Amino acid sequence: MSGAVVVEAPGVHRLVPHEPREPGPGEALVRVHAAGICGSDREVYQGNRPEGYVRYPLTPGHEWSGTVERVGAGVPETLAGRKVVGEGFRNCQVCDRCHAGETTLCTAGYEETGFTRPGAMAPTLTLPARLLHVLPDDADLTGAALLEPAACIAAAALKANARPGERVAVVGTGTLGMFAVQFLRAASPAELLVVGTRGDREALARQFGATGFLTKDRPLPDDFDVVIETAGSADAARTAAALLRRGGRLVLTGIPAPGADGLDPTDLVVRQLEVHT
């Protein structure tokens, strides 16, 4: 890529000349190898991103990989030349949530690469070096661009706490859904069902470890121990909750549009569902 993608406003984008920004103290300049396109990037382009979570004009790109070219003052010179990926959230490091290690819940305000700060759909990206994660020298940088969404689902799988022999399900058949299948499969479930809207995703879901597949227009069971929702719609959240047995565990990873009708709190309480986000 010789230029940077800039989304001027919803539905308006252009390719502009790109000049690397020299890293300041505590920063690193990364030569971008690959940048993924996420559902939230589509929200940015369509104008569906919640208010306060996007700042136009902007260069998108929050899931990416690259190689460090230069570093600023206070950053070890040995970082130059290393393959890296990076966290997106620009947490403050001083609030109570940051001190507790819950940096994505930072109370200082929302700032994230690719949404309120320049992202990776450009030849280079300059960002705080503390956000970088160094990869092995032989890492596949193309595949590494997917580590950011994979990490999101890894966190969801940890919250789900699936145990061997449990019946688990995934709602959603996109990239996040396929990651969820792989992480849940590692827990040795008795059954791993995938529910989605696209029947053509069944073969891929089974390749990654699903033991069953249903489209949401089919009759669905209601006795699963764990369900991870990855589709990001209110309808998907309701479908996920309906799959659970009483006392089951639900993890929501998608973000529905603001104001969407969601889960029925009466149902959550009566069936004593355990809900995580």
mmCIF file of C-alpha atoms in Angstrom, residues 15 30 42 90 112 155 162 164 170 187 221 223 231 238 247 260:
data_model
loop_
_atom_site.group_PDB
_atom_site.id
_atom_site.type_symbol
_atom_site.label_atom_id
_atom_site.label_comp_id
_atom_site.label_asym_id
_atom_site.label_seq_id
_atom_site.Cartn_x
_atom_site.Cartn_y
_atom_site.Cartn_z
ATOM 1 C CA LEU A 15 -6.624 7.002 -0.612
ATOM 2 C CA VAL A 30 5.786 0.017 12.706
ATOM 3 C CA ARG A 42 -17.943 -1.801 8.484
ATOM 4 C CA ARG A 90 -5.115 3.393 24.669
ATOM 5 C CA GLU A 112 -8.547 3.115 20.318
ATOM 6 C CA ALA A 155 -10.927 -13.977 26.700
ATOM 7 C CA ALA A 162 -16.208 -24.706 29.686
ATOM 8 C CA PRO A 164 -14.758 -31.427 29.818
ATOM 9 C CA VAL A 170 -21.440 -20.982 19.417
ATOM 10 C CA ALA A 187 -12.061 -27.949 26.499
ATOM 11 C CA PRO A 221 -32.340 -27.172 21.613
ATOM 12 C CA ASP A 223 -30.273 -27.519 27.242
ATOM 13 C CA ALA A 231 -22.609 -12.311 15.800
ATOM 14 C CA ARG A 238 -31.633 -13.864 22.258
ATOM 15 C CA GLY A 247 -28.262 -22.012 35.263
ATOM 16 C CA ALA A 260 -31.561 -2.606 20.237
#
